[in-house]
Short mmCIF file of C-alpha atoms and ligand atoms in Angstrom, two decimals:
data_model
loop_
_atom_site.label_atom_id
_atom_site.label_comp_id
_atom_site.label_asym_id
_atom_site.label_seq_id
_atom_site.Cartn_x
_atom_site.Cartn_y
_atom_site.Cartn_z
CA MET A 1 126.50 41.56 -9.42
CA GLU A 2 124.58 38.61 -7.94
CA ARG A 3 125.79 37.24 -4.60
CA ILE A 4 125.55 33.96 -2.70
CA PHE A 5 124.70 34.18 1.00
CA ALA A 6 125.59 31.61 3.65
CA GLU A 7 124.61 31.46 7.28
CA TYR A 8 126.90 29.86 9.86
CA TYR A 9 126.50 29.04 13.51
CA ILE A 10 129.90 29.68 15.05
CA GLU A 11 131.76 29.70 18.36
CA THR A 12 135.00 31.57 19.06
CA PRO A 13 137.12 32.86 21.94
CA TYR A 14 137.95 35.95 19.82
CA GLU A 15 135.83 38.97 19.01
CA VAL A 16 133.21 37.60 16.63
CA GLU A 17 133.86 40.44 14.13
CA GLN A 18 137.55 39.51 14.05
CA ALA A 19 136.93 35.76 13.63
CA ALA A 20 134.32 36.35 10.93
CA ALA A 21 136.78 38.57 9.04
CA VAL A 22 139.34 35.72 9.13
CA LEU A 23 136.70 33.38 7.67
CA ALA A 24 135.77 35.82 4.90
CA GLY A 25 139.44 36.41 4.07
CA GLU A 26 140.46 32.72 4.08
CA GLN A 27 137.48 31.76 1.91
CA SER A 28 138.06 34.40 -0.76
CA SER A 29 141.03 36.55 -1.73
CA GLY A 30 143.04 36.48 1.52
CA THR A 31 145.36 34.25 3.50
CA PHE A 32 147.06 34.49 6.93
CA VAL A 33 149.12 37.47 5.78
CA SER A 34 148.69 40.28 3.22
CA VAL A 35 150.15 39.36 -0.13
CA PRO A 36 151.19 41.67 -2.94
CA GLY A 37 148.45 41.94 -5.51
CA GLU A 38 145.54 41.84 -3.07
CA THR A 39 144.63 45.36 -4.10
CA ALA A 40 141.65 47.32 -2.88
CA GLU A 41 140.16 46.89 -6.34
CA LEU A 42 140.60 43.10 -6.29
CA LYS A 43 139.15 42.90 -2.79
CA GLN A 44 136.18 45.06 -3.75
CA ARG A 45 135.31 42.59 -6.50
CA PHE A 46 136.26 39.20 -5.02
CA ALA A 47 136.56 39.42 -1.21
CA ALA A 48 133.81 37.72 0.76
CA ARG A 49 131.75 40.09 2.90
CA VAL A 50 130.54 39.61 6.45
CA GLU A 51 126.95 40.78 6.06
CA HIS A 52 125.49 40.23 9.49
CA ILE A 53 126.44 39.07 12.98
CA GLU A 54 124.01 38.07 15.69
CA LYS A 55 125.66 37.30 19.02
CA LEU A 56 124.13 34.43 21.00
CA ASP A 57 125.25 32.80 24.27
CA LEU A 58 128.67 32.73 25.95
CA VAL A 59 130.00 29.35 27.13
CA ASP A 60 132.90 28.29 29.35
CA GLU A 61 134.26 25.36 27.33
CA PRO A 62 135.13 25.06 23.63
CA SER A 63 132.82 22.74 21.68
CA ILE A 64 135.57 21.40 19.40
CA PRO A 65 139.37 21.79 19.49
CA GLY A 66 140.70 25.21 18.44
CA ASN A 67 142.59 28.14 19.91
CA THR A 68 142.04 28.95 23.56
CA ILE A 69 142.67 32.31 25.23
CA PRO A 70 143.25 32.21 29.02
CA GLY A 71 140.37 33.83 30.87
CA LYS A 72 138.20 34.20 27.76
CA LYS A 73 134.79 32.65 27.30
CA TYR A 74 133.54 31.30 24.00
CA GLN A 75 131.04 33.42 22.11
CA ARG A 76 128.44 31.74 19.96
CA ALA A 77 126.89 33.68 17.10
CA LYS A 78 125.07 33.51 13.80
CA VAL A 79 127.17 34.97 11.01
CA GLN A 80 126.06 35.69 7.46
CA VAL A 81 128.74 35.87 4.77
CA SER A 82 128.34 36.59 1.06
CA TRP A 83 130.39 36.02 -2.10
CA SER A 84 130.04 37.44 -5.57
CA ILE A 85 128.92 34.95 -8.21
CA GLU A 86 132.04 36.10 -10.05
CA ASN A 87 134.15 34.03 -7.62
CA PHE A 88 133.02 30.66 -8.98
CA GLY A 89 130.34 31.12 -11.64
CA TYR A 90 128.19 27.99 -11.74
CA ASN A 91 130.89 25.51 -10.70
CA LEU A 92 129.11 23.55 -7.96
CA PRO A 93 132.17 21.76 -6.50
CA VAL A 94 134.05 25.08 -6.15
CA LEU A 95 130.95 26.63 -4.58
CA ILE A 96 131.01 23.79 -2.01
CA SER A 97 134.75 24.28 -1.38
CA THR A 98 133.94 27.92 -0.70
CA LEU A 99 130.94 27.36 1.57
CA GLN A 100 132.30 24.21 3.21
CA GLY A 101 136.03 24.11 2.66
CA ASN A 102 138.99 25.12 4.80
CA LEU A 103 136.81 27.30 6.99
CA TYR A 104 136.15 24.24 9.18
CA GLU A 105 139.87 24.18 9.96
CA ILE A 106 140.28 27.79 11.02
CA SER A 107 141.73 27.66 14.55
CA GLN A 108 139.93 30.87 15.61
CA PHE A 109 136.69 28.84 15.65
CA THR A 110 135.80 26.30 18.32
CA GLY A 111 132.58 25.54 16.46
CA LEU A 112 131.27 26.11 12.95
CA LYS A 113 128.21 24.78 11.19
CA LEU A 114 126.72 25.75 7.82
CA MET A 115 123.03 26.35 8.56
CA ASP A 116 121.63 27.45 5.20
CA PHE A 117 122.57 29.25 2.01
CA GLU A 118 120.85 31.18 -0.78
CA VAL A 119 121.80 31.19 -4.43
CA PRO A 120 120.69 33.81 -6.97
CA ASP A 121 117.87 33.29 -9.46
CA SER A 122 120.27 32.83 -12.37
CA PHE A 123 121.07 29.35 -10.99
CA LYS A 124 117.84 28.14 -12.54
CA ASN A 125 119.39 28.68 -15.99
CA HIS A 126 122.28 26.34 -15.11
CA PHE A 127 120.76 23.65 -12.89
CA LYS A 128 117.70 21.59 -13.77
CA GLY A 129 117.18 20.35 -10.22
CA PRO A 130 115.04 17.28 -9.45
CA ARG A 131 113.21 16.19 -12.61
CA PHE A 132 110.58 14.03 -10.86
CA GLY A 133 110.54 15.01 -7.18
CA ILE A 134 107.32 14.56 -5.22
CA GLN A 135 104.72 14.58 -8.01
CA GLY A 136 106.79 12.57 -10.49
CA SER A 137 107.61 9.89 -7.91
CA LYS A 138 104.01 9.53 -6.74
CA ALA A 139 102.58 9.57 -10.27
CA SER A 140 105.04 6.89 -11.39
CA CYS A 141 103.51 4.35 -8.99
CA GLY A 142 99.93 5.65 -9.02
CA VAL A 143 99.84 7.28 -5.59
CA ASP A 144 97.94 10.49 -5.03
CA ASP A 145 96.63 11.82 -1.71
CA ARG A 146 98.54 9.58 0.69
CA PRO A 147 102.23 8.88 1.31
CA MET A 148 104.02 6.29 -0.79
CA ILE A 149 104.48 3.22 1.39
CA GLY A 150 107.83 1.49 1.00
CA THR A 151 110.24 -1.04 2.40
CA ILE A 152 113.91 -1.93 2.34
CA ILE A 153 114.90 -5.49 1.50
CA LYS A 154 116.15 -7.17 4.69
CA PRO A 155 118.36 -9.01 5.43
CA SER A 156 120.26 -6.08 3.93
CA VAL A 157 122.79 -8.41 2.30
CA GLY A 158 122.92 -12.15 1.77
CA MET A 159 119.75 -13.08 -0.12
CA SER A 160 119.94 -14.50 -3.64
CA PRO A 161 118.20 -12.70 -6.52
CA GLU A 162 115.50 -15.39 -6.57
CA GLU A 163 114.85 -15.10 -2.83
CA THR A 164 114.67 -11.34 -3.18
CA ALA A 165 112.30 -11.56 -6.15
CA ALA A 166 110.01 -13.90 -4.20
CA LEU A 167 109.85 -11.36 -1.37
CA VAL A 168 109.20 -8.58 -3.89
CA LYS A 169 106.27 -10.59 -5.28
CA THR A 170 104.73 -10.93 -1.82
CA LEU A 171 105.19 -7.23 -1.11
CA ILE A 172 103.70 -5.98 -4.35
CA GLU A 173 100.75 -8.33 -4.08
CA ALA A 174 100.17 -6.80 -0.64
CA GLY A 175 99.89 -3.38 -2.30
CA ILE A 176 103.27 -1.78 -1.56
CA ASP A 177 104.30 1.25 -3.65
CA PHE A 178 108.07 1.26 -3.31
CA ILE A 179 110.89 -1.17 -2.50
CA LYS A 180 114.61 -0.56 -2.35
CA ASP A 181 117.93 -2.28 -1.94
CA ASP A 182 119.65 -1.51 1.31
CA GLU A 183 122.62 0.85 0.98
CA LEU A 184 124.88 -2.09 1.88
CA MET A 185 123.64 -4.04 -1.12
CA GLY A 186 125.52 -3.34 -4.34
CA SER A 187 126.63 -6.53 -6.04
CA THR A 188 127.33 -9.36 -3.60
CA ALA A 189 128.93 -12.71 -4.38
CA ASN A 190 125.51 -14.36 -4.45
CA SER A 191 123.46 -11.48 -5.88
CA LEU A 192 125.04 -9.75 -8.84
CA PHE A 193 123.42 -6.42 -9.65
CA GLU A 194 122.37 -7.41 -13.18
CA ASP A 195 120.89 -10.75 -12.08
CA ARG A 196 118.94 -9.05 -9.33
CA VAL A 197 117.51 -6.41 -11.67
CA ASN A 198 116.49 -9.08 -14.20
CA VAL A 199 114.46 -11.22 -11.83
CA ILE A 200 112.96 -8.38 -9.79
CA MET A 201 111.88 -6.36 -12.82
CA LYS A 202 110.28 -9.47 -14.29
CA VAL A 203 108.04 -9.69 -11.21
CA ILE A 204 107.32 -5.94 -11.20
CA ASN A 205 106.59 -5.79 -14.94
CA GLU A 206 104.28 -8.81 -14.82
CA HIS A 207 102.31 -7.21 -12.00
CA ALA A 208 102.20 -3.88 -13.87
CA HIS A 209 100.87 -5.54 -17.03
CA LYS A 210 98.20 -7.35 -15.03
CA THR A 211 97.07 -4.52 -12.76
CA GLY A 212 98.36 -1.26 -14.23
CA LYS A 213 100.32 -0.51 -11.04
CA LYS A 214 104.06 -0.24 -11.49
CA VAL A 215 105.82 -0.55 -8.16
CA MET A 216 108.96 1.58 -7.92
CA TYR A 217 112.13 -0.35 -7.06
CA ALA A 218 115.25 1.65 -6.20
CA PHE A 219 118.19 -0.49 -7.29
CA ASN A 220 121.40 0.58 -5.57
CA ILE A 221 123.71 1.69 -8.39
CA THR A 222 126.26 3.30 -6.02
CA ASP A 223 129.65 2.69 -7.64
CA GLU A 224 132.31 4.45 -9.68
CA ILE A 225 130.93 6.62 -12.49
CA ASP A 226 131.31 4.26 -15.46
CA ALA A 227 129.89 1.36 -13.48
CA MET A 228 126.98 3.50 -12.25
CA GLN A 229 126.28 4.41 -15.86
CA ARG A 230 126.22 0.73 -16.89
CA LYS A 231 123.91 -0.12 -14.00
CA TYR A 232 121.63 2.81 -14.85
CA GLU A 233 121.33 1.54 -18.41
CA HIS A 234 120.64 -1.99 -17.20
CA ILE A 235 117.69 -0.69 -15.17
CA GLN A 236 116.44 1.22 -18.23
CA LYS A 237 116.74 -1.90 -20.38
CA ASN A 238 114.57 -3.78 -17.89
CA GLU A 239 111.98 -0.97 -17.75
CA GLY A 240 112.79 0.01 -14.16
CA THR A 241 111.84 3.46 -12.92
CA CYS A 242 114.31 4.29 -10.15
CA ALA A 243 117.95 4.07 -9.07
CA MET A 244 119.36 4.62 -5.61
CA ILE A 245 122.62 6.41 -4.88
CA SER A 246 124.44 6.74 -1.56
CA ILE A 247 125.12 10.40 -2.24
CA ASN A 248 127.86 10.94 0.36
CA SER A 249 129.81 8.01 -1.11
CA THR A 250 129.57 8.96 -4.79
CA GLY A 251 129.92 12.71 -4.19
CA LEU A 252 128.44 15.67 -5.93
CA SER A 253 129.82 15.26 -9.45
CA GLY A 254 129.13 11.53 -9.64
CA THR A 255 125.59 11.99 -8.40
CA LYS A 256 124.88 14.93 -10.71
CA LYS A 257 126.21 13.06 -13.72
CA ILE A 258 123.60 10.37 -13.11
CA CYS A 259 120.76 12.79 -12.25
CA ASP A 260 121.44 14.86 -15.38
CA GLN A 261 120.26 11.99 -17.57
CA GLY A 262 116.74 12.53 -16.28
CA ASP A 263 115.19 9.20 -17.20
CA LEU A 264 115.07 7.41 -13.82
CA VAL A 265 113.89 8.78 -10.50
CA ILE A 266 116.97 9.17 -8.26
CA HIS A 267 116.61 8.04 -4.66
CA GLY A 268 119.23 9.79 -2.51
CA HIS A 269 120.39 7.81 0.53
CA ARG A 270 122.34 10.03 2.93
CA ASN A 271 124.11 7.32 4.99
CA GLY A 272 127.07 9.01 6.68
CA TRP A 273 124.80 11.87 7.72
CA GLY A 274 125.79 11.54 11.38
CA MET A 275 129.38 12.33 10.48
CA LEU A 276 128.25 15.59 8.87
CA ASN A 277 125.65 16.70 11.36
CA ARG A 278 125.64 14.90 14.68
CA HIS A 279 127.81 17.44 16.51
CA PRO A 280 125.75 20.57 17.22
CA LEU A 281 128.67 22.87 16.38
CA LEU A 282 130.28 21.14 13.43
CA GLY A 283 129.25 20.26 9.89
CA ILE A 284 126.05 21.15 8.09
CA GLU A 285 122.34 21.39 8.83
CA PHE A 286 119.83 19.64 6.60
CA PRO A 287 118.26 22.82 5.09
CA ALA A 288 121.66 23.58 3.53
CA TYR A 289 122.51 19.95 2.76
CA GLN A 290 119.30 19.26 0.84
CA LYS A 291 119.86 22.36 -1.33
CA ILE A 292 123.21 20.98 -2.50
CA TRP A 293 121.53 17.76 -3.60
CA ARG A 294 118.62 19.61 -5.18
CA LEU A 295 121.17 21.47 -7.31
CA ALA A 296 122.57 18.05 -8.27
CA GLY A 297 119.04 16.87 -9.19
CA VAL A 298 118.24 14.23 -6.52
CA ASP A 299 114.50 13.37 -6.52
CA GLN A 300 114.08 11.66 -3.16
CA MET A 301 115.98 12.58 0.02
CA HIS A 302 116.29 10.57 3.22
CA VAL A 303 115.31 12.54 6.33
CA ASN A 304 115.30 9.87 9.09
CA GLY A 305 111.94 9.56 10.88
CA ILE A 306 110.03 10.49 14.00
CA GLN A 307 111.24 8.35 16.95
CA ASN A 308 113.88 6.83 14.68
CA LYS A 309 116.38 4.14 15.66
CA PHE A 310 119.26 6.64 15.41
CA TRP A 311 120.22 9.73 17.43
CA GLU A 312 118.41 12.47 15.51
CA SER A 313 115.70 14.43 17.33
CA ASP A 314 112.11 14.64 16.13
CA ASP A 315 112.49 18.43 15.79
CA SER A 316 115.38 17.97 13.40
CA VAL A 317 113.42 15.40 11.35
CA VAL A 318 110.42 17.74 11.11
CA LYS A 319 112.67 20.63 10.05
CA SER A 320 114.24 18.40 7.39
CA ILE A 321 110.85 17.39 5.95
CA GLN A 322 109.76 21.03 5.89
CA SER A 323 112.92 22.11 4.11
CA CYS A 324 112.27 19.62 1.27
CA LEU A 325 108.77 21.05 0.89
CA LYS A 326 109.96 24.66 0.54
CA PRO A 327 110.49 26.08 -2.94
CA PHE A 328 114.06 26.43 -4.22
CA VAL A 329 115.59 27.94 -7.30
CA CYS A 330 115.47 24.88 -9.57
CA GLY A 331 113.39 21.80 -10.35
CA ASN A 332 110.68 20.02 -8.41
CA ASN A 333 110.60 19.62 -4.66
CA PRO A 334 112.36 16.42 -3.56
CA LEU A 335 110.22 13.75 -1.91
CA PRO A 336 111.16 13.43 1.78
CA VAL A 337 112.01 9.79 2.56
CA VAL A 338 111.02 8.93 6.11
CA SER A 339 113.05 5.88 7.12
CA SER A 340 114.80 4.41 10.18
CA GLY A 341 113.07 2.23 12.70
CA GLN A 342 109.59 3.08 11.36
CA TRP A 343 106.68 0.65 11.79
CA GLY A 344 103.57 2.79 11.45
CA GLY A 345 103.26 3.76 15.10
CA GLN A 346 105.11 6.99 14.27
CA ALA A 347 102.69 7.88 11.46
CA PRO A 348 100.13 9.84 13.58
CA GLU A 349 102.87 12.02 15.07
CA THR A 350 104.56 12.45 11.66
CA TYR A 351 101.28 13.66 10.17
CA ARG A 352 100.37 15.79 13.20
CA ARG A 353 103.69 17.61 13.05
CA THR A 354 104.07 17.98 9.27
CA GLN A 355 100.47 17.98 7.99
CA THR A 356 101.68 16.43 4.75
CA THR A 357 101.22 13.18 2.86
CA ASP A 358 103.95 14.14 0.40
CA LEU A 359 106.26 11.53 1.88
CA LEU A 360 107.82 8.20 1.09
CA TYR A 361 107.22 6.38 4.37
CA MET A 362 109.49 3.35 4.61
CA ALA A 363 109.79 0.50 7.05
CA GLY A 364 112.28 -2.35 6.67
CA GLY A 365 112.08 -4.26 9.94
CA GLY A 366 108.71 -2.61 10.60
CA ILE A 367 107.16 -4.48 7.65
CA LEU A 368 109.29 -7.58 7.28
CA ALA A 369 109.30 -8.52 10.98
CA HIS A 370 105.53 -8.12 11.35
CA PRO A 371 104.29 -11.05 13.49
CA MET A 372 101.62 -11.96 10.90
CA GLY A 373 104.05 -11.76 7.94
CA ALA A 374 105.14 -9.20 5.34
CA THR A 375 101.68 -8.84 3.77
CA ALA A 376 100.21 -7.86 7.12
CA GLY A 377 103.22 -5.57 7.60
CA VAL A 378 102.35 -3.64 4.42
CA ASN A 379 98.68 -3.52 5.41
CA ALA A 380 99.58 -2.21 8.87
CA LEU A 381 101.46 0.72 7.35
CA GLN A 382 98.59 1.51 4.99
CA GLN A 383 96.22 1.40 7.95
CA ALA A 384 98.52 3.57 10.06
CA TRP A 385 98.48 6.31 7.43
CA LYS A 386 94.74 6.11 6.78
CA ALA A 387 94.20 6.41 10.54
CA SER A 388 96.65 9.30 10.84
CA VAL A 389 94.96 11.35 8.14
CA ASP A 390 91.59 10.52 9.76
CA GLY A 391 92.95 12.03 12.98
CA LEU A 392 93.10 8.78 14.99
CA SER A 393 95.67 8.15 17.72
CA VAL A 394 97.79 4.99 17.81
CA GLU A 395 95.41 3.50 20.40
CA GLU A 396 92.29 4.35 18.36
CA ALA A 397 93.85 2.96 15.17
CA ALA A 398 94.78 -0.28 16.97
CA LEU A 399 91.16 -0.78 17.98
CA GLN A 400 90.06 -0.46 14.37
CA TYR A 401 92.77 -2.40 12.48
CA PRO A 402 93.97 -5.89 13.56
CA GLU A 403 97.23 -5.82 11.53
CA PHE A 404 98.16 -2.44 12.96
CA ALA A 405 97.22 -3.69 16.44
CA ALA A 406 99.70 -6.56 16.00
CA SER A 407 102.39 -4.01 15.05
CA VAL A 408 101.70 -2.01 18.20
CA LYS A 409 102.11 -5.16 20.27
CA LYS A 410 105.35 -6.11 18.56
CA PHE A 411 107.13 -2.77 18.05
CA SER A 412 105.96 -0.21 20.62
CA LYS A 413 108.45 0.39 23.41
O1 3PG B 1 118.16 2.09 4.43
C1 3PG B 1 117.30 2.36 5.29
O2 3PG B 1 116.51 3.31 5.12
C2 3PG B 1 117.33 1.58 6.57
O3 3PG B 1 117.94 0.38 6.34
C3 3PG B 1 116.00 1.46 7.30
O4 3PG B 1 115.76 0.18 7.84
P1 3PG B 1 114.69 -0.07 9.01
O5 3PG B 1 113.36 0.41 8.54
O6 3PG B 1 114.71 -1.56 9.27
O7 3PG B 1 115.17 0.73 10.18
MG1 MG B 2 119.65 0.86 5.24
#
């Protein structure tokens, strides 16, 4: 019988074998005490198995609240656990409750993080995965051997549809590939979703008819399911190509319901990520997280960016990009979305460390606050990426490109 394997990074004051057995029991057929009916036969078929334990360092203090044992240190370890596919079939929410459910509450652990998981091949018969991913996204807006260059409308909220459409016009005439609503922008009192789509798509469609280039705009449809469906259809009616979802807000089933329709590229914004990942011994690592959303069918995944404005380290960002580029059981690879405090100066290091142009490289403030205006902001990002692929440093690129040089002056710390 096929099995699902999950790897956890844990910390415990108990013997690791004992704590891991509690985890396996709690997350399958057992509870805190033996119950009648939990026969050897039932356990053989449905109990989770601890497959592997690798002990790591011992520490003096617990990382998060949990049981303490006087005089005992806290052992960190990598633990691999497996479940039979018979436990949940292809029910994704129950799979998540198994891999990421009550186990976070087990008092025997003073740290627990889901690092990665593997699903069997048969998942490909049940999950389509991302329909468009990297190739489909790039092809949709005519980009080939360079990253898609994008921006986020700023101010994030407050502009009218007409003001937004005027900015969109400037940006697409400057040669941008992708624009999106901010995650804070759904329908505001002065910018109803439908009105915004109407005027923005008019600008995008006119440009596409004239030049053949259709800029991708990710309209934020994040909402309850019926409303998301209506918004999705409104984008379709206006010949849009993309919808954005704040995936942590709408959840797995809501997101998958939208992805399953397969007509629009789905841009997955992971705001709330810090809550899930910021503590080194709690939550989930991106290699596991992105697999969940690939099973749901998300085409584009936010990964933060090198030298971002948030807390995440460059190593973690690089690992996240690489995990999107690795094959998985279903669908196309999702396009890594590099965003957060980017302005082009991080492009050489992004390219040096990842050696890929399969990215959506986005700058909100980094384009819109350019001292020579938004057009120069777009040009500076294009120049930054051309220079990066040509092997130039930030300093060398600044000597060659005046718009990029102005960015360096304005944004470098
Ligand atoms: O939604 C996003 O990706 C952020 O708002 C990025 O904005 P910034 O480029 O101005 O940091
Ligand atoms: Mg934002």
